[in-house]
PDB file of C-alpha atoms in Angstrom:
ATOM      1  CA  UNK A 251      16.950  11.335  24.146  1.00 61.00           C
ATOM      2  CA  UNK A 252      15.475  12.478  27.448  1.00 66.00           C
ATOM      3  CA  UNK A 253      18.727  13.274  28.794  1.00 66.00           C
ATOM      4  CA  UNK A 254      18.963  16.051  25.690  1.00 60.00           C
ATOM      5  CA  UNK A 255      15.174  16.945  26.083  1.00 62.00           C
ATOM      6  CA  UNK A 256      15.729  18.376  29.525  1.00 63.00           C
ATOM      7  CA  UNK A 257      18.921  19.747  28.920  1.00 63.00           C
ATOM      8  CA  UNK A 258      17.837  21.888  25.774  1.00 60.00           C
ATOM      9  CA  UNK A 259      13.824  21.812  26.720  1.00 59.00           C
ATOM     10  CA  UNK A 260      13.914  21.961  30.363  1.00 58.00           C
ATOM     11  CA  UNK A 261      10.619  24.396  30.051  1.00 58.00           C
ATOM     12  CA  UNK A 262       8.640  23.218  27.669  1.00 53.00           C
ATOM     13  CA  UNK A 263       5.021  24.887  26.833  1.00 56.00           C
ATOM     14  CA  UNK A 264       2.655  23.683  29.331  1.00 54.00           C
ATOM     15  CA  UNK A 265      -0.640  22.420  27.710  1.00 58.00           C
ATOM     16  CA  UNK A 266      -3.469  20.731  29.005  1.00 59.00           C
ATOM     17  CA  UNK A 267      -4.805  18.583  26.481  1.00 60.00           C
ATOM     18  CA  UNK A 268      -8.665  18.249  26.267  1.00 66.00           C
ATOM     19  CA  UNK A 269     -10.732  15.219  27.106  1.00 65.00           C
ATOM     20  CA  UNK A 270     -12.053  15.663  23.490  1.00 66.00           C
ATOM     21  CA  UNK A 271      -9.162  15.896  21.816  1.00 61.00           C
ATOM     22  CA  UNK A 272      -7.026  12.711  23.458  1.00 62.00           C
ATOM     23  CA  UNK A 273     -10.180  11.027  22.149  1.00 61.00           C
ATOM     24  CA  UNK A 274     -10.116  12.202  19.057  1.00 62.00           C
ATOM     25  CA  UNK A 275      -6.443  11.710  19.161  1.00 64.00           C
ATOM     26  CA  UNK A 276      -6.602   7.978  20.445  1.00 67.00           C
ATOM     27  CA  UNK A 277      -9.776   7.173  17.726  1.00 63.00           C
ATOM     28  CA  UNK A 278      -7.189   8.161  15.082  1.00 60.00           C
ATOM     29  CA  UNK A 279      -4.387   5.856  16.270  1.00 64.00           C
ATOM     30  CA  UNK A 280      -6.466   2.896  16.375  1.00 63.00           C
ATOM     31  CA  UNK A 281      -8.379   3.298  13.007  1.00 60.00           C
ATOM     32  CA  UNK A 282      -4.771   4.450  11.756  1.00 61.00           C
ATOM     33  CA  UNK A 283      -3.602   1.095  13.141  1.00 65.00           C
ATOM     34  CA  UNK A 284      -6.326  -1.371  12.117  1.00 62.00           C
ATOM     35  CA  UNK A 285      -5.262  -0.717   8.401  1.00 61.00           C
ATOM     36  CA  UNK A 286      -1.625  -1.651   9.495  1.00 68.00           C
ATOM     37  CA  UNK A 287      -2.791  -5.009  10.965  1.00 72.00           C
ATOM     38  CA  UNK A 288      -4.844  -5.784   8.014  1.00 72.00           C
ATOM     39  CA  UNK A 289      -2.057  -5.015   6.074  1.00 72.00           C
ATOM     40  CA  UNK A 290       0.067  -7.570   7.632  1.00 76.00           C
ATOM     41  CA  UNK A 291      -2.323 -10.498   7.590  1.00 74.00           C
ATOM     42  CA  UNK A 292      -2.479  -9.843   3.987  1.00 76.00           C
ATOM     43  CA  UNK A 293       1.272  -9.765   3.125  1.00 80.00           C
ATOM     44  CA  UNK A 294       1.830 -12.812   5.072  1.00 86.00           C
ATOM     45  CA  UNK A 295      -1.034 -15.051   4.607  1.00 89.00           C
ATOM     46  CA  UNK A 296       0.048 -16.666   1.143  1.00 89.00           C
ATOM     47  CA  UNK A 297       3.083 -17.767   2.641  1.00 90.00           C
ATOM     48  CA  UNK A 298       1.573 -19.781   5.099  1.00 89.00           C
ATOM     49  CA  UNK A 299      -0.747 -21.353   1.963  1.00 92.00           C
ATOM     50  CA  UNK A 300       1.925 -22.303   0.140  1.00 91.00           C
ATOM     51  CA  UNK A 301       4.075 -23.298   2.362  1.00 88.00           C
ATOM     52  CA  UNK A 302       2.188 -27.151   1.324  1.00 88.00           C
ATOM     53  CA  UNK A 303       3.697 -26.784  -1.833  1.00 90.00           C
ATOM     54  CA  UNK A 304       7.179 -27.185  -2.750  1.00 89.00           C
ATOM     55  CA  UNK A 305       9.712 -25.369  -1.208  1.00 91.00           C
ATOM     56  CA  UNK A 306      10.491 -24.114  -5.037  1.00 92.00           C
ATOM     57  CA  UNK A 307       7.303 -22.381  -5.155  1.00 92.00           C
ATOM     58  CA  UNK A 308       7.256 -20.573  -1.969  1.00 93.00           C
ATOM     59  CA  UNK A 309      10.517 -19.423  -2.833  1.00 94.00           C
ATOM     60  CA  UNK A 310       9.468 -18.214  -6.310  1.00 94.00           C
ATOM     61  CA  UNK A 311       6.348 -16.332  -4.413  1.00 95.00           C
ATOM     62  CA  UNK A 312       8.652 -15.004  -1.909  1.00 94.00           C
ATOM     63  CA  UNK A 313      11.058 -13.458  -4.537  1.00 95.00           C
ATOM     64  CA  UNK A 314       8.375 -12.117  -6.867  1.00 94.00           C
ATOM     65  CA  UNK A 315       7.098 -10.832  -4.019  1.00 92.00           C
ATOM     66  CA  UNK A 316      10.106  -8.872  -2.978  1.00 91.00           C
ATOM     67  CA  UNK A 317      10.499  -7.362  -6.409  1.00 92.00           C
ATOM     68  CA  UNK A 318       7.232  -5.879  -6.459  1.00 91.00           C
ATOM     69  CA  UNK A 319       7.600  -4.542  -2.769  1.00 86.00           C
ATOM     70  CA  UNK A 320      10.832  -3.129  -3.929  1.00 86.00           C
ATOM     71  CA  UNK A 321       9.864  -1.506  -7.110  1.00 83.00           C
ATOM     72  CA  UNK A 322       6.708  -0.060  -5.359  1.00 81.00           C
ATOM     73  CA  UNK A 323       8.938   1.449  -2.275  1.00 78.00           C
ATOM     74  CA  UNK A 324      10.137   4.574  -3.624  1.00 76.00           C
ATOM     75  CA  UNK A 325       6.227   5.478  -4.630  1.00 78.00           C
ATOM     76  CA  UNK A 326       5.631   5.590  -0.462  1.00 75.00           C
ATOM     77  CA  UNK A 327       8.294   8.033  -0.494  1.00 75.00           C
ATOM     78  CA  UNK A 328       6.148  10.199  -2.639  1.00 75.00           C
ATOM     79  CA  UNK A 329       2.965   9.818  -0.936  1.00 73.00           C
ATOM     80  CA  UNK A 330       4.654  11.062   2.345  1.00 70.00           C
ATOM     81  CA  UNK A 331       6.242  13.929   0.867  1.00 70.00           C
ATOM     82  CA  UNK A 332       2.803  14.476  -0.783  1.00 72.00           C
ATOM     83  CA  UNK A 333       1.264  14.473   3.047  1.00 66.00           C
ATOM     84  CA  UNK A 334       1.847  17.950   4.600  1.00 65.00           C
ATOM     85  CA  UNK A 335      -0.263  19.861   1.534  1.00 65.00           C
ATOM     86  CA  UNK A 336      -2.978  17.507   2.108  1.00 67.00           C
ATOM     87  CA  UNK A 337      -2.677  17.779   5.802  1.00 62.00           C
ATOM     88  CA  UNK A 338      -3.709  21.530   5.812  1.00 61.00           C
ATOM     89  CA  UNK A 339      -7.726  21.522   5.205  1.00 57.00           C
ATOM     90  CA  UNK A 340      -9.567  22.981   2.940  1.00 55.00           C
ATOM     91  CA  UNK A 341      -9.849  22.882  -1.109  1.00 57.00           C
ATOM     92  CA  UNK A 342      -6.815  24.084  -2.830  1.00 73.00           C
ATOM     93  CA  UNK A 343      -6.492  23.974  -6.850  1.00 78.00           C
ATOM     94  CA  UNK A 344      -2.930  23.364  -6.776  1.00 80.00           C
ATOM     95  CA  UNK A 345      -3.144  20.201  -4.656  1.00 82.00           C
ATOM     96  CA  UNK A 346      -5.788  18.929  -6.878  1.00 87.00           C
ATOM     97  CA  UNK A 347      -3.872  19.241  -9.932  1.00 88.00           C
ATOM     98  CA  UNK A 348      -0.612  18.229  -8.209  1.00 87.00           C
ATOM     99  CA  UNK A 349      -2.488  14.778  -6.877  1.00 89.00           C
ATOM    100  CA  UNK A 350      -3.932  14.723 -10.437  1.00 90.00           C
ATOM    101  CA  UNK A 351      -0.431  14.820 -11.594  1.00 91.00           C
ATOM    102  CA  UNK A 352       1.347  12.631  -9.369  1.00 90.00           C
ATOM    103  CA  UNK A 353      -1.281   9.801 -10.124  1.00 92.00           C
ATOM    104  CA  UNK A 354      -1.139  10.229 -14.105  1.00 94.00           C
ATOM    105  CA  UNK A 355       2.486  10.038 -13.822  1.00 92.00           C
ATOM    106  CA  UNK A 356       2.552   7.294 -11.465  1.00 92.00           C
ATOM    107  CA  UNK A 357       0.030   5.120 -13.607  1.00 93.00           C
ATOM    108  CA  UNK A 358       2.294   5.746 -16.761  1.00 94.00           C
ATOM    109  CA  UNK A 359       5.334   4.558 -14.483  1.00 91.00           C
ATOM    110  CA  UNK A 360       3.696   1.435 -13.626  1.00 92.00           C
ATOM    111  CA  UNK A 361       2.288   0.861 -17.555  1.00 94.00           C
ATOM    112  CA  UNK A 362       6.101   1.469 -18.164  1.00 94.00           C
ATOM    113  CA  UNK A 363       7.170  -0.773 -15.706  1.00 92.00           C
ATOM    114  CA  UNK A 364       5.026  -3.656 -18.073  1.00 94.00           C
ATOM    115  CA  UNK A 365       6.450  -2.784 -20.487  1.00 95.00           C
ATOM    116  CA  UNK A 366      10.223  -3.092 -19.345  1.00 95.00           C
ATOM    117  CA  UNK A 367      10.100  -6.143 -17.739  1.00 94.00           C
ATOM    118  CA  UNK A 368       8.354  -7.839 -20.898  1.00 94.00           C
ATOM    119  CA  UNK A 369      11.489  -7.136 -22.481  1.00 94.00           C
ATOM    120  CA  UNK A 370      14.138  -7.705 -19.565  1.00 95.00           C
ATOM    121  CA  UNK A 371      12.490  -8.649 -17.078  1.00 94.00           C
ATOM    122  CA  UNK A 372      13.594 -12.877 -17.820  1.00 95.00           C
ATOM    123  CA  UNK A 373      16.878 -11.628 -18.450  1.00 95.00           C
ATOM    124  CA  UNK A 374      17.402  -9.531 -15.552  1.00 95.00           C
ATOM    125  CA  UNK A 375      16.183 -12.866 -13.415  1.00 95.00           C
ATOM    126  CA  UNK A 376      18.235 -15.418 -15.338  1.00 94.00           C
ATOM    127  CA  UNK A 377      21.001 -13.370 -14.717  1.00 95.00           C
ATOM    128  CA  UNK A 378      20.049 -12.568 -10.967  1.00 93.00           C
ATOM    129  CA  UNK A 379      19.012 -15.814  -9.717  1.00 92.00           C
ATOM    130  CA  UNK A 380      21.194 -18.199 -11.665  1.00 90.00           C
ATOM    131  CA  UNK A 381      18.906 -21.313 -11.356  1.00 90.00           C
ATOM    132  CA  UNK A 382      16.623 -22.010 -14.379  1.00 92.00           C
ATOM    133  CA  UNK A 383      14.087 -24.095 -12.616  1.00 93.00           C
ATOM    134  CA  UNK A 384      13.621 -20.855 -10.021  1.00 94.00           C
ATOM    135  CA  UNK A 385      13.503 -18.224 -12.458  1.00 95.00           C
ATOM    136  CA  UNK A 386      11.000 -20.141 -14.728  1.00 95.00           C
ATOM    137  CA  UNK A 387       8.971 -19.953 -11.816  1.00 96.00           C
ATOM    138  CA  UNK A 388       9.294 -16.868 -10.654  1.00 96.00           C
ATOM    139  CA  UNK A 389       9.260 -15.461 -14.453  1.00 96.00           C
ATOM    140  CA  UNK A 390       5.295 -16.642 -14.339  1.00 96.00           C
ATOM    141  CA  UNK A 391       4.286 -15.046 -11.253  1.00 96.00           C
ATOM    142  CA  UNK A 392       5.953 -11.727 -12.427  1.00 96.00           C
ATOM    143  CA  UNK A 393       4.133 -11.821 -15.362  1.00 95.00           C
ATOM    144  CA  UNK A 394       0.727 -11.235 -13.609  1.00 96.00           C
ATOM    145  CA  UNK A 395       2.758  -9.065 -10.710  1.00 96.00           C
ATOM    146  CA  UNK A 396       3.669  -6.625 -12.970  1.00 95.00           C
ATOM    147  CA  UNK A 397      -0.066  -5.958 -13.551  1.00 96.00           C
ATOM    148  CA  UNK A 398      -0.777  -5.517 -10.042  1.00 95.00           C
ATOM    149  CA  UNK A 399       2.368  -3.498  -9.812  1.00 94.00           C
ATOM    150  CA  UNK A 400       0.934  -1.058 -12.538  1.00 94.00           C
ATOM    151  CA  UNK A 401      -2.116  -0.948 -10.211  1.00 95.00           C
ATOM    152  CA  UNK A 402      -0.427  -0.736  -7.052  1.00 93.00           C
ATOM    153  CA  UNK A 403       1.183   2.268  -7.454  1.00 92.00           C
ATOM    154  CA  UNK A 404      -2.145   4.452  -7.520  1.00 93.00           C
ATOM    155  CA  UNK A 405      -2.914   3.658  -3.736  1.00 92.00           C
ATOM    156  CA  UNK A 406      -0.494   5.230  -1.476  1.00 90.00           C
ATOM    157  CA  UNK A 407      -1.212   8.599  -1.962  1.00 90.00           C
ATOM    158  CA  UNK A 408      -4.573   8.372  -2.126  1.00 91.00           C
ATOM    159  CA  UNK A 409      -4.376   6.352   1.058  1.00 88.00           C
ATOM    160  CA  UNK A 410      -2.338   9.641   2.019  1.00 86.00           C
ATOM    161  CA  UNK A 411      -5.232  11.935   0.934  1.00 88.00           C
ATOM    162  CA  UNK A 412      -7.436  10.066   3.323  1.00 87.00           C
ATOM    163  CA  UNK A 413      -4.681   9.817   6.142  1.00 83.00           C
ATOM    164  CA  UNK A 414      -4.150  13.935   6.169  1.00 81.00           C
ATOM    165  CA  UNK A 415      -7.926  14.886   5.666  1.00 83.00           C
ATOM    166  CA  UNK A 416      -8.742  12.755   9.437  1.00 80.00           C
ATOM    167  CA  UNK A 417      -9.986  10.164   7.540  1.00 84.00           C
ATOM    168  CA  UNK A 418      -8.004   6.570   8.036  1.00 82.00           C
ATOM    169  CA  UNK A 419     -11.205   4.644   8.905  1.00 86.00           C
ATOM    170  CA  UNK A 420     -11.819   4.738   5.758  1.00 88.00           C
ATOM    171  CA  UNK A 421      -8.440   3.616   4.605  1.00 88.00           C
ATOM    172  CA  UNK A 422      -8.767   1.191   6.747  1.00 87.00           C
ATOM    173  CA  UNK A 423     -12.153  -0.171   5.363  1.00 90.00           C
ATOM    174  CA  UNK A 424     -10.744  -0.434   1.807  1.00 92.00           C
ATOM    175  CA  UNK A 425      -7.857  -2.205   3.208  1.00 90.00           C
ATOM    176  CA  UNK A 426      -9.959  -4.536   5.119  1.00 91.00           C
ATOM    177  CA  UNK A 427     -11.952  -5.617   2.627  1.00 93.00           C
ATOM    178  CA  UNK A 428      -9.599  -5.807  -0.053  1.00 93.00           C
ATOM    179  CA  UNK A 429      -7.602  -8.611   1.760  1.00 93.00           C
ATOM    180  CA  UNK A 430     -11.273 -10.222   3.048  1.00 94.00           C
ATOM    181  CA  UNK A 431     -11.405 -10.483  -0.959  1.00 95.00           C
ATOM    182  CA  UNK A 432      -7.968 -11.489  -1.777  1.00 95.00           C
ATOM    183  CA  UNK A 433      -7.933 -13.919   0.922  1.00 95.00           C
ATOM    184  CA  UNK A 434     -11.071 -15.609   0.027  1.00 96.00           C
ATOM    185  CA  UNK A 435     -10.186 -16.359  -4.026  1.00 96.00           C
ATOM    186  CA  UNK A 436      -6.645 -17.347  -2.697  1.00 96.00           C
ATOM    187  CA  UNK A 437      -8.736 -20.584  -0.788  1.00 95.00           C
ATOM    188  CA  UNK A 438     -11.127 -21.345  -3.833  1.00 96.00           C
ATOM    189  CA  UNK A 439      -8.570 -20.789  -6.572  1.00 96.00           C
ATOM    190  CA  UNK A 440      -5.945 -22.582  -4.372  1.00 96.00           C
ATOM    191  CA  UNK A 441      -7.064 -26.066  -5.251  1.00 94.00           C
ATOM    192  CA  UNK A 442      -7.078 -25.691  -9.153  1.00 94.00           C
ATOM    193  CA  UNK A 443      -4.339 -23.271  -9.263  1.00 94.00           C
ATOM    194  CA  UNK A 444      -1.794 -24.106  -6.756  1.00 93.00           C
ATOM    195  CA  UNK A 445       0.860 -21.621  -6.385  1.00 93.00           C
ATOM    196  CA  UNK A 446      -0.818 -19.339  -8.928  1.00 96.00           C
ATOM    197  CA  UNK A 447      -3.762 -18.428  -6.880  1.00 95.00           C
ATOM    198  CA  UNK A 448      -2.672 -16.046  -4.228  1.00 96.00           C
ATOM    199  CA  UNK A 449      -1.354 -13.845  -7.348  1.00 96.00           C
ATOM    200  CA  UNK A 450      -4.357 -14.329  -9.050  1.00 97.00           C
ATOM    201  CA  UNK A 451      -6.666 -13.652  -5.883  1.00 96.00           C
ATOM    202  CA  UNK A 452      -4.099 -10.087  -5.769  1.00 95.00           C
ATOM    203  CA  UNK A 453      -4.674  -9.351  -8.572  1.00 96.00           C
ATOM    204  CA  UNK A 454      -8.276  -9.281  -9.034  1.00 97.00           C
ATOM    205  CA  UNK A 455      -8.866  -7.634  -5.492  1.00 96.00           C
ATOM    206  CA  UNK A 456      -6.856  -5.006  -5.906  1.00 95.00           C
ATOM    207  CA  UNK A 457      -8.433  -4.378  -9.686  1.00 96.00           C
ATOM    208  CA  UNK A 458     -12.061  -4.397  -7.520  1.00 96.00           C
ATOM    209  CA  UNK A 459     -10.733  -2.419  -4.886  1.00 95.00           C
ATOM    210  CA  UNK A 460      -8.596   0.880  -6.138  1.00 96.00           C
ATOM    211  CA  UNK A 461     -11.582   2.106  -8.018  1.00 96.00           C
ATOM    212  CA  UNK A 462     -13.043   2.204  -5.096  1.00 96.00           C
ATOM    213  CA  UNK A 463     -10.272   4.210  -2.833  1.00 95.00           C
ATOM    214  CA  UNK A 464      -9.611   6.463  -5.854  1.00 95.00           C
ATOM    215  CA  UNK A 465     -12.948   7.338  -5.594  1.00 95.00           C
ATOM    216  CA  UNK A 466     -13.296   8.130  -1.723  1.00 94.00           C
ATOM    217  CA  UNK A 467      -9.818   9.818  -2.091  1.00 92.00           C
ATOM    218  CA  UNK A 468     -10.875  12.425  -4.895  1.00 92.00           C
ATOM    219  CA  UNK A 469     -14.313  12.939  -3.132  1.00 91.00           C
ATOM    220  CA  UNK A 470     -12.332  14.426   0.264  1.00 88.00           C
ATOM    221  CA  UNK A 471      -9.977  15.831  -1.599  1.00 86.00           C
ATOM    222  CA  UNK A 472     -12.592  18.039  -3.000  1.00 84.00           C
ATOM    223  CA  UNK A 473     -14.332  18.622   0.069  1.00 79.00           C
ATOM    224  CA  UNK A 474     -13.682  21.917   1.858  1.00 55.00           C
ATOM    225  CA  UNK A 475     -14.043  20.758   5.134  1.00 55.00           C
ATOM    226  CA  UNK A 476     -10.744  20.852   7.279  1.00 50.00           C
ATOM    227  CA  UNK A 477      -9.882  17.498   8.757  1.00 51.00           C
ATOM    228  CA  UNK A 478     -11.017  16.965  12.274  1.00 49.00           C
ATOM    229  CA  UNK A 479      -7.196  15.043  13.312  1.00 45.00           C
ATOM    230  CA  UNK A 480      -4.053  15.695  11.419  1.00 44.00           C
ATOM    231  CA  UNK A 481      -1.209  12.655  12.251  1.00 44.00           C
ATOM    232  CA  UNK A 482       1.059  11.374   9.881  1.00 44.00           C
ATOM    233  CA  UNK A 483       0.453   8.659   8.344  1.00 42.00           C
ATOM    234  CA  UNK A 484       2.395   5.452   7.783  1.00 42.00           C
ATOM    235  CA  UNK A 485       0.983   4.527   4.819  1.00 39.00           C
ATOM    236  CA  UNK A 486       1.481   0.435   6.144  1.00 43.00           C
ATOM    237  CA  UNK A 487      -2.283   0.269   4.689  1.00 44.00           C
ATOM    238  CA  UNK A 488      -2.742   1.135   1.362  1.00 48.00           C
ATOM    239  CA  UNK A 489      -5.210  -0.725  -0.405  1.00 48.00           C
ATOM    240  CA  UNK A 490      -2.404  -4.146  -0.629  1.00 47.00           C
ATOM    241  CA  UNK A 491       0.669  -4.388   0.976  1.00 46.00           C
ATOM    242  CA  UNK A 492       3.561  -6.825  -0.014  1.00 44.00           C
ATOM    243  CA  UNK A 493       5.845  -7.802   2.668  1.00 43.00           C
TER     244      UNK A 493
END
């Protein structure tokens, strides 16, 4: 890479950058970043909880997991493609009824994705996983996954919105204290419910929690101020990651 940078670049525009902007730049980075760390604690802590149940169960957890991770991939995809119009500044109509769109249409995908896996989705794992005792187990966790899914899928490109407009502390705020929530009615429900209570605990933060970013998302979105730092996002922080 550097040996084809000064071979086809060896003058490239000089610029000086200003002490304001590398601060600005280097603020962005690490409020950018803080989302992605929260983001890992939270798609990593329940395995470490349930890793004092059976090995079954975290296996179940991890697989159900998975799905939902893998089914919700192709909506990131979206969001980034989604990024440059929002990136711009300013209040345009035809963003705002494209993001209108995009989230109507996503919400019916995830409503649909209920919908399909009540009548495939044990199936589709029976034939998949070939082990009745695993796929009983991971049939019950989907069942309140695909919920979450359905919710899910309305938080990367509003996380996007936020991202392009200068704005990831705030991403990073929702993301914080969605897994501060998630986290903490994992522990209490985790003695009552067992294996059940980090999907539980998922469930109801992120139900709390995307109202919330939805909200903060639409209200920039309508603002006509430009944003301050445009950097693309990663969108590792949306309001629950799965990994």
């Amino acid at each position: 890479l550097t040996y084809f940078s000064l071979k086809y670049f060896k003058r490239p525009r000089a610029l000086t950058p200003s002490r304001q902007s590398a601060q600005a730049l280097i603020a962005f980075g690490l409020k950018n970043q803080a989302g992605t760390l929260v983001g890992q604690v939270q798609g990593q802590y329940a395995k470490f909880l349930l890793s004092s149940l059976s090995p079954l169960s975290l296996s179940a957890y991890v697989v159900a997991q998975g799905l939902v991770q893998k089914m919700a991939g192709g909506i990131t995809q979206v969001a980034t493609a989604l990024y440059p119009a929002s990136a711009r500044g300013g209040k345009t109509e035809g963003l705002v009824r494209m993001y209108h769109a995009l989230q109507l249409g996503l919400f019916g995908l995830g409503l649909f994705g209920v919908v399909i896996y009540h009548f495939i989705g044990f199936p589709f794992l029976t034939w998949w996983l070939k082990s009745s005792e695993l796929v009983a187990v991971v049939d019950t966790i989907m069942q309140i996954f695909v919920w979450y899914f359905a919710i899910l899928v309305l938080s990367p490109l509003a996380s996007s919105i936020l991202d392009g407009r200068g704005r990831p502390e705030l991403t990073s705020l929702i993301a914080f204290i969605t897994t501060a929530i998630e986290i903490t009615l994992a522990l209490l429900l985790f003695p009552h419910y067992g294996l059940m209570a980090p999907v539980y605990a998922a469930l109801i933060a992120i139900t709390l929690m995307t109202p919330v970013l939805l909200y903060l998302a639409e209200k920039v979105l309508l603002s006509a101020n430009p944003p301050d730092i445009i950097a693309k996002p990663t969108l590792q922080h949306s309001v629950l990651r799965l990994e």
